[in-house]
PDB file of N, CA and C in Angstrom:
ATOM      1  N   MET A 191       0.842  -1.177   0.000  1.00 91.00           N
ATOM      2  CA  MET A 191       0.000   0.000   0.000  1.00 91.00           C
ATOM      3  C   MET A 191       0.893   1.249   0.000  1.00 91.00           C
ATOM      4  N   THR A 192       0.510   2.204  -0.808  1.00 96.00           N
ATOM      5  CA  THR A 192       1.278   3.434  -0.894  1.00 96.00           C
ATOM      6  C   THR A 192       0.400   4.639  -0.587  1.00 96.00           C
ATOM      7  N   LYS A 193       1.046   5.784  -0.486  1.00 98.00           N
ATOM      8  CA  LYS A 193       0.368   7.059  -0.254  1.00 98.00           C
ATOM      9  C   LYS A 193       0.696   7.978  -1.416  1.00 98.00           C
ATOM     10  N   TRP A 194      -0.256   8.813  -1.753  1.00 98.00           N
ATOM     11  CA  TRP A 194      -0.117   9.765  -2.847  1.00 98.00           C
ATOM     12  C   TRP A 194      -0.471  11.148  -2.319  1.00 98.00           C
ATOM     13  N   GLN A 195       0.392  12.145  -2.619  1.00 98.00           N
ATOM     14  CA  GLN A 195       0.198  13.489  -2.097  1.00 98.00           C
ATOM     15  C   GLN A 195      -0.143  14.462  -3.206  1.00 98.00           C
ATOM     16  N   CYS A 196      -1.168  15.273  -2.967  1.00 98.00           N
ATOM     17  CA  CYS A 196      -1.525  16.339  -3.893  1.00 98.00           C
ATOM     18  C   CYS A 196      -0.462  17.426  -3.806  1.00 98.00           C
ATOM     19  N   MET A 197       0.094  17.788  -4.942  1.00 98.00           N
ATOM     20  CA  MET A 197       1.147  18.800  -4.961  1.00 98.00           C
ATOM     21  C   MET A 197       0.589  20.218  -4.852  1.00 98.00           C
ATOM     22  N   LEU A 198      -0.724  20.364  -4.921  1.00 98.00           N
ATOM     23  CA  LEU A 198      -1.329  21.692  -4.795  1.00 98.00           C
ATOM     24  C   LEU A 198      -1.734  22.025  -3.367  1.00 98.00           C
ATOM     25  N   CYS A 199      -2.262  21.017  -2.638  1.00 98.00           N
ATOM     26  CA  CYS A 199      -2.767  21.319  -1.290  1.00 98.00           C
ATOM     27  C   CYS A 199      -2.221  20.394  -0.205  1.00 98.00           C
ATOM     28  N   ASP A 200      -1.398  19.412  -0.576  1.00 97.00           N
ATOM     29  CA  ASP A 200      -0.773  18.479   0.366  1.00 97.00           C
ATOM     30  C   ASP A 200      -1.712  17.405   0.924  1.00 97.00           C
ATOM     31  N   PHE A 201      -2.920  17.277   0.379  1.00 98.00           N
ATOM     32  CA  PHE A 201      -3.805  16.181   0.769  1.00 98.00           C
ATOM     33  C   PHE A 201      -3.100  14.861   0.488  1.00 98.00           C
ATOM     34  N   ILE A 202      -3.249  13.884   1.378  1.00 98.00           N
ATOM     35  CA  ILE A 202      -2.647  12.564   1.206  1.00 98.00           C
ATOM     36  C   ILE A 202      -3.749  11.538   0.963  1.00 98.00           C
ATOM     37  N   TYR A 203      -3.637  10.801  -0.152  1.00 98.00           N
ATOM     38  CA  TYR A 203      -4.492   9.638  -0.371  1.00 98.00           C
ATOM     39  C   TYR A 203      -3.694   8.414   0.058  1.00 98.00           C
ATOM     40  N   ASP A 204      -4.184   7.732   1.075  1.00 97.00           N
ATOM     41  CA  ASP A 204      -3.536   6.546   1.631  1.00 97.00           C
ATOM     42  C   ASP A 204      -4.333   5.325   1.171  1.00 97.00           C
ATOM     43  N   GLU A 205      -3.714   4.489   0.327  1.00 97.00           N
ATOM     44  CA  GLU A 205      -4.409   3.310  -0.187  1.00 97.00           C
ATOM     45  C   GLU A 205      -4.917   2.416   0.946  1.00 97.00           C
ATOM     46  N   ALA A 206      -4.174   2.314   2.026  1.00 97.00           N
ATOM     47  CA  ALA A 206      -4.563   1.445   3.136  1.00 97.00           C
ATOM     48  C   ALA A 206      -5.844   1.932   3.814  1.00 97.00           C
ATOM     49  N   LYS A 207      -6.058   3.241   3.828  1.00 97.00           N
ATOM     50  CA  LYS A 207      -7.230   3.818   4.491  1.00 97.00           C
ATOM     51  C   LYS A 207      -8.382   4.069   3.539  1.00 97.00           C
ATOM     52  N   GLY A 208      -8.067   4.323   2.257  1.00 98.00           N
ATOM     53  CA  GLY A 208      -9.115   4.681   1.309  1.00 98.00           C
ATOM     54  C   GLY A 208      -9.772   5.994   1.712  1.00 98.00           C
ATOM     55  N   LEU A 209     -10.977   6.200   1.240  1.00 97.00           N
ATOM     56  CA  LEU A 209     -11.787   7.366   1.625  1.00 97.00           C
ATOM     57  C   LEU A 209     -13.226   6.876   1.831  1.00 97.00           C
ATOM     58  N   PRO A 210     -13.446   6.138   2.927  1.00 96.00           N
ATOM     59  CA  PRO A 210     -14.770   5.535   3.136  1.00 96.00           C
ATOM     60  C   PRO A 210     -15.921   6.539   3.064  1.00 96.00           C
ATOM     61  N   GLU A 211     -15.677   7.764   3.502  1.00 94.00           N
ATOM     62  CA  GLU A 211     -16.731   8.785   3.469  1.00 94.00           C
ATOM     63  C   GLU A 211     -17.124   9.153   2.034  1.00 94.00           C
ATOM     64  N   ASP A 212     -16.253   8.820   1.076  1.00 93.00           N
ATOM     65  CA  ASP A 212     -16.526   9.061  -0.344  1.00 93.00           C
ATOM     66  C   ASP A 212     -16.799   7.759  -1.101  1.00 93.00           C
ATOM     67  N   GLY A 213     -16.990   6.665  -0.358  1.00 95.00           N
ATOM     68  CA  GLY A 213     -17.303   5.396  -0.988  1.00 95.00           C
ATOM     69  C   GLY A 213     -16.095   4.634  -1.523  1.00 95.00           C
ATOM     70  N   ILE A 214     -14.884   5.049  -1.129  1.00 97.00           N
ATOM     71  CA  ILE A 214     -13.659   4.366  -1.557  1.00 97.00           C
ATOM     72  C   ILE A 214     -13.146   3.560  -0.364  1.00 97.00           C
ATOM     73  N   LEU A 215     -13.287   2.251  -0.464  1.00 97.00           N
ATOM     74  CA  LEU A 215     -12.976   1.375   0.661  1.00 97.00           C
ATOM     75  C   LEU A 215     -11.477   1.269   0.925  1.00 97.00           C
ATOM     76  N   PRO A 216     -11.089   0.978   2.187  1.00 98.00           N
ATOM     77  CA  PRO A 216      -9.679   0.737   2.495  1.00 98.00           C
ATOM     78  C   PRO A 216      -9.112  -0.337   1.576  1.00 98.00           C
ATOM     79  N   GLY A 217      -7.877  -0.135   1.150  1.00 97.00           N
ATOM     80  CA  GLY A 217      -7.219  -1.078   0.261  1.00 97.00           C
ATOM     81  C   GLY A 217      -7.399  -0.755  -1.210  1.00 97.00           C
ATOM     82  N   HIS A 218      -8.135   0.312  -1.529  1.00 97.00           N
ATOM     83  CA  HIS A 218      -8.370   0.692  -2.930  1.00 97.00           C
ATOM     84  C   HIS A 218      -7.096   1.307  -3.503  1.00 97.00           C
ATOM     85  N   MET A 219      -6.544   0.652  -4.507  1.00 97.00           N
ATOM     86  CA  MET A 219      -5.276   1.068  -5.092  1.00 97.00           C
ATOM     87  C   MET A 219      -5.439   2.357  -5.914  1.00 97.00           C
ATOM     88  N   TRP A 220      -4.393   3.158  -5.930  1.00 97.00           N
ATOM     89  CA  TRP A 220      -4.375   4.421  -6.672  1.00 97.00           C
ATOM     90  C   TRP A 220      -4.750   4.222  -8.129  1.00 97.00           C
ATOM     91  N   GLN A 221      -4.131   3.238  -8.771  1.00 97.00           N
ATOM     92  CA  GLN A 221      -4.372   3.024 -10.199  1.00 97.00           C
ATOM     93  C   GLN A 221      -5.805   2.591 -10.486  1.00 97.00           C
ATOM     94  N   ASP A 222      -6.517   2.146  -9.456  1.00 97.00           N
ATOM     95  CA  ASP A 222      -7.905   1.723  -9.637  1.00 97.00           C
ATOM     96  C   ASP A 222      -8.911   2.850  -9.416  1.00 97.00           C
ATOM     97  N   LEU A 223      -8.429   4.018  -8.963  1.00 97.00           N
ATOM     98  CA  LEU A 223      -9.330   5.169  -8.871  1.00 97.00           C
ATOM     99  C   LEU A 223      -9.696   5.596 -10.289  1.00 97.00           C
ATOM    100  N   PRO A 224     -10.901   6.091 -10.506  1.00 95.00           N
ATOM    101  CA  PRO A 224     -11.284   6.527 -11.855  1.00 95.00           C
ATOM    102  C   PRO A 224     -10.346   7.628 -12.369  1.00 95.00           C
ATOM    103  N   ASP A 225     -10.151   7.669 -13.668  1.00 94.00           N
ATOM    104  CA  ASP A 225      -9.276   8.685 -14.260  1.00 94.00           C
ATOM    105  C   ASP A 225      -9.763  10.101 -13.984  1.00 94.00           C
ATOM    106  N   ASP A 226     -11.069  10.259 -13.781  1.00 96.00           N
ATOM    107  CA  ASP A 226     -11.611  11.595 -13.526  1.00 96.00           C
ATOM    108  C   ASP A 226     -11.730  11.918 -12.029  1.00 96.00           C
ATOM    109  N   TRP A 227     -11.145  11.055 -11.171  1.00 97.00           N
ATOM    110  CA  TRP A 227     -11.147  11.315  -9.733  1.00 97.00           C
ATOM    111  C   TRP A 227     -10.373  12.598  -9.460  1.00 97.00           C
ATOM    112  N   THR A 228     -10.843  13.377  -8.499  1.00 98.00           N
ATOM    113  CA  THR A 228     -10.161  14.621  -8.141  1.00 98.00           C
ATOM    114  C   THR A 228      -9.918  14.683  -6.638  1.00 98.00           C
ATOM    115  N   CYS A 229      -8.963  15.496  -6.258  1.00 98.00           N
ATOM    116  CA  CYS A 229      -8.631  15.698  -4.848  1.00 98.00           C
ATOM    117  C   CYS A 229      -9.874  16.197  -4.110  1.00 98.00           C
ATOM    118  N   PRO A 230     -10.227  15.549  -3.000  1.00 97.00           N
ATOM    119  CA  PRO A 230     -11.417  15.986  -2.267  1.00 97.00           C
ATOM    120  C   PRO A 230     -11.250  17.335  -1.578  1.00 97.00           C
ATOM    121  N   ASP A 231     -10.010  17.791  -1.410  1.00 97.00           N
ATOM    122  CA  ASP A 231      -9.787  19.076  -0.744  1.00 97.00           C
ATOM    123  C   ASP A 231      -9.733  20.255  -1.717  1.00 97.00           C
ATOM    124  N   CYS A 232      -9.050  20.082  -2.865  1.00 98.00           N
ATOM    125  CA  CYS A 232      -8.858  21.233  -3.755  1.00 98.00           C
ATOM    126  C   CYS A 232      -9.352  21.012  -5.184  1.00 98.00           C
ATOM    127  N   GLY A 233      -9.750  19.778  -5.524  1.00 98.00           N
ATOM    128  CA  GLY A 233     -10.271  19.514  -6.854  1.00 98.00           C
ATOM    129  C   GLY A 233      -9.223  19.230  -7.915  1.00 98.00           C
ATOM    130  N   ALA A 234      -7.957  19.101  -7.517  1.00 98.00           N
ATOM    131  CA  ALA A 234      -6.890  18.816  -8.484  1.00 98.00           C
ATOM    132  C   ALA A 234      -7.084  17.420  -9.081  1.00 98.00           C
ATOM    133  N   ASP A 235      -6.638  17.230 -10.324  1.00 97.00           N
ATOM    134  CA  ASP A 235      -6.770  15.923 -10.963  1.00 97.00           C
ATOM    135  C   ASP A 235      -5.642  14.989 -10.518  1.00 97.00           C
ATOM    136  N   LYS A 236      -5.744  13.722 -10.918  1.00 97.00           N
ATOM    137  CA  LYS A 236      -4.767  12.707 -10.488  1.00 97.00           C
ATOM    138  C   LYS A 236      -3.345  13.041 -10.922  1.00 97.00           C
ATOM    139  N   ALA A 237      -3.186  13.761 -12.025  1.00 97.00           N
ATOM    140  CA  ALA A 237      -1.859  14.128 -12.507  1.00 97.00           C
ATOM    141  C   ALA A 237      -1.139  15.070 -11.537  1.00 97.00           C
ATOM    142  N   SER A 238      -1.880  15.682 -10.632  1.00 98.00           N
ATOM    143  CA  SER A 238      -1.297  16.610  -9.654  1.00 98.00           C
ATOM    144  C   SER A 238      -0.792  15.915  -8.405  1.00 98.00           C
ATOM    145  N   PHE A 239      -0.857  14.576  -8.379  1.00 98.00           N
ATOM    146  CA  PHE A 239      -0.406  13.801  -7.228  1.00 98.00           C
ATOM    147  C   PHE A 239       0.927  13.126  -7.520  1.00 98.00           C
ATOM    148  N   GLU A 240       1.720  12.969  -6.469  1.00 98.00           N
ATOM    149  CA  GLU A 240       2.976  12.221  -6.558  1.00 98.00           C
ATOM    150  C   GLU A 240       3.002  11.201  -5.426  1.00 98.00           C
ATOM    151  N   GLN A 241       3.637  10.066  -5.721  1.00 97.00           N
ATOM    152  CA  GLN A 241       3.771   9.030  -4.702  1.00 97.00           C
ATOM    153  C   GLN A 241       4.671   9.516  -3.591  1.00 97.00           C
ATOM    154  N   VAL A 242       4.262   9.247  -2.363  1.00 95.00           N
ATOM    155  CA  VAL A 242       5.030   9.639  -1.179  1.00 95.00           C
ATOM    156  C   VAL A 242       6.026   8.543  -0.868  1.00 95.00           C
ATOM    157  N   ASN A 243       7.261   8.923  -0.570  1.00 81.00           N
ATOM    158  CA  ASN A 243       8.286   7.936  -0.209  1.00 81.00           C
ATOM    159  C   ASN A 243       7.906   7.241   1.079  1.00 81.00           C
ATOM    160  N   ALA A 244       8.339   6.007   1.228  1.00 64.00           N
ATOM    161  CA  ALA A 244       7.965   5.160   2.360  1.00 64.00           C
ATOM    162  C   ALA A 244       8.301   5.793   3.702  1.00 64.00           C
ATOM    163  N   GLY A 245       9.364   6.573   3.789  1.00 57.00           N
ATOM    164  CA  GLY A 245       9.774   7.157   5.058  1.00 57.00           C
ATOM    165  C   GLY A 245       9.003   8.398   5.456  1.00 57.00           C
ATOM    166  N   GLN A 246       8.077   8.840   4.634  1.00 51.00           N
ATOM    167  CA  GLN A 246       7.364  10.080   4.944  1.00 51.00           C
ATOM    168  C   GLN A 246       6.027   9.820   5.582  1.00 51.00           C
TER     169      GLN A 246
END
């Protein structure tokens, strides 16, 4: 499981936690999110996210 950070607002999408409040169950992989998924905090598209290194 990895984490992905929005480069615009610093929101973290954690695959292990998902976003249950948005219907995305824990364990939902980044690549399985819809292509039109956007950051729940700022609305940025998936291209605005970068994978977070394991130590962060």
